[in-house]
XYZ file of C-alpha atoms in Angstrom:
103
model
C 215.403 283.549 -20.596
C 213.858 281.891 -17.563
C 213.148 283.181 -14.575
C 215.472 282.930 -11.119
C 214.079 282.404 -7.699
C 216.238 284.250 -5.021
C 216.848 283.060 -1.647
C 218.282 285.248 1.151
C 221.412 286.918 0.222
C 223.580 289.046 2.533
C 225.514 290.020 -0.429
C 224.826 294.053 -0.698
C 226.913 294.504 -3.417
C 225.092 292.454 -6.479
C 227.318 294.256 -8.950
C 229.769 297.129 -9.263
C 227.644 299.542 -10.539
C 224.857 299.405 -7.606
C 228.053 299.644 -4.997
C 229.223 302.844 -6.765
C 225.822 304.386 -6.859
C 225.564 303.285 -3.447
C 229.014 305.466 -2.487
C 227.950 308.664 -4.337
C 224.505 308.532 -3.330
C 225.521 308.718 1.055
C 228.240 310.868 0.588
C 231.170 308.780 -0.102
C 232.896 311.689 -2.845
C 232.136 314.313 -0.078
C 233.881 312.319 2.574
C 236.794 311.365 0.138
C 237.140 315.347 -0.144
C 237.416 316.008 3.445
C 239.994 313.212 4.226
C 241.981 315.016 1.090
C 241.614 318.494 2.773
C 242.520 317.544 6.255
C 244.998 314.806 5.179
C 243.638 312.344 6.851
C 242.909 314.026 10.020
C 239.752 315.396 11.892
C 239.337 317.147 15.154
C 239.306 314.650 18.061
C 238.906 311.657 15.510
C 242.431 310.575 14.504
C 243.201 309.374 11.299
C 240.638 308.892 8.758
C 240.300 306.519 6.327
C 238.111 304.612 3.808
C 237.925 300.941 4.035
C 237.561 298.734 1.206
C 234.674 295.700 1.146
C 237.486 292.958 1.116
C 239.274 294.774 4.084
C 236.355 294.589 6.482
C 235.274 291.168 4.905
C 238.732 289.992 6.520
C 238.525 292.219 9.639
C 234.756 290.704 10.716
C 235.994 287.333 9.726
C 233.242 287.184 6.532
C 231.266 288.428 9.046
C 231.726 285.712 11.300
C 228.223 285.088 13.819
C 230.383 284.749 16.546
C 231.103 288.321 16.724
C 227.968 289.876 16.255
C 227.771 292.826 19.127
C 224.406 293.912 18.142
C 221.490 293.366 15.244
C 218.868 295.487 14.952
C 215.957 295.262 11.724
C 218.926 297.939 9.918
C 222.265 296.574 10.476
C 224.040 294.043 12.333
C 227.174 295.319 14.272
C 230.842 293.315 14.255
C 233.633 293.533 16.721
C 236.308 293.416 13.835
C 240.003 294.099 13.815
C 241.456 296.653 11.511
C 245.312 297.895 11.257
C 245.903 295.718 14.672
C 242.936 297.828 16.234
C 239.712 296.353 17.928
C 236.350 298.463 16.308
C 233.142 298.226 15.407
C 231.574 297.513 11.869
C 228.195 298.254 11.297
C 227.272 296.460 8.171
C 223.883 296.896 6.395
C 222.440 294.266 4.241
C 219.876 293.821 1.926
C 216.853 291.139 1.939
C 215.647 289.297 -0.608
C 212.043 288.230 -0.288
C 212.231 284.687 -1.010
C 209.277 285.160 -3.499
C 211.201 288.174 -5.404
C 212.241 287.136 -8.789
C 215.332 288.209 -10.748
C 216.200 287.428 -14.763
């Protein structure tokens, strides 16, 4: 097979397995376990819930420039509407040196 040049991709997710790996490895079964114990609730939080990729895709408008709040070198923050609410997104992404090579 030949080789692939990559160009910048803002894609974090290259595949399902990565985004799973991703979820276990910062604490996303943990955090799925305390939702399930409080039902949904936490001290002075409110409800609690887990947010799929496609659901905050929609709510930053495929993370639309225009409503970039902040960017720093880790993560670029979205004023994005979920369940009729304004919030924040923080979405990290992952760079691909245009010189890296994939198969």
């Amino acid at each position: 097979m030949g080789q692939t040049q990559t160009k910048y991709n803002n894609n974090i997710w290259p595949n399902l397995e990565s985004k799973e790996e991703y979820f276990i490895k910062n604490g996303g079964i943990l955090l799925e376990k305390q939702i399930a114990l409080n039902q949904g609730q936490l001290k002075g939080a409110g409800q609690l819930k887990i947010f799929s990729s496609r659901e905050i895709e929609k709510a930053t408008d495929s993370y639309n420039p225009d409503l970039i709040v902040n960017r720093n070198p880790y993560s670029t923050v979205y004023k994005a509407t979920l369940e009729d609410r304004i919030v924040a997104v923080s979405a990290r992404f992952t760079y691909k040196s245009p010189n890296s090579q994939i198969d």
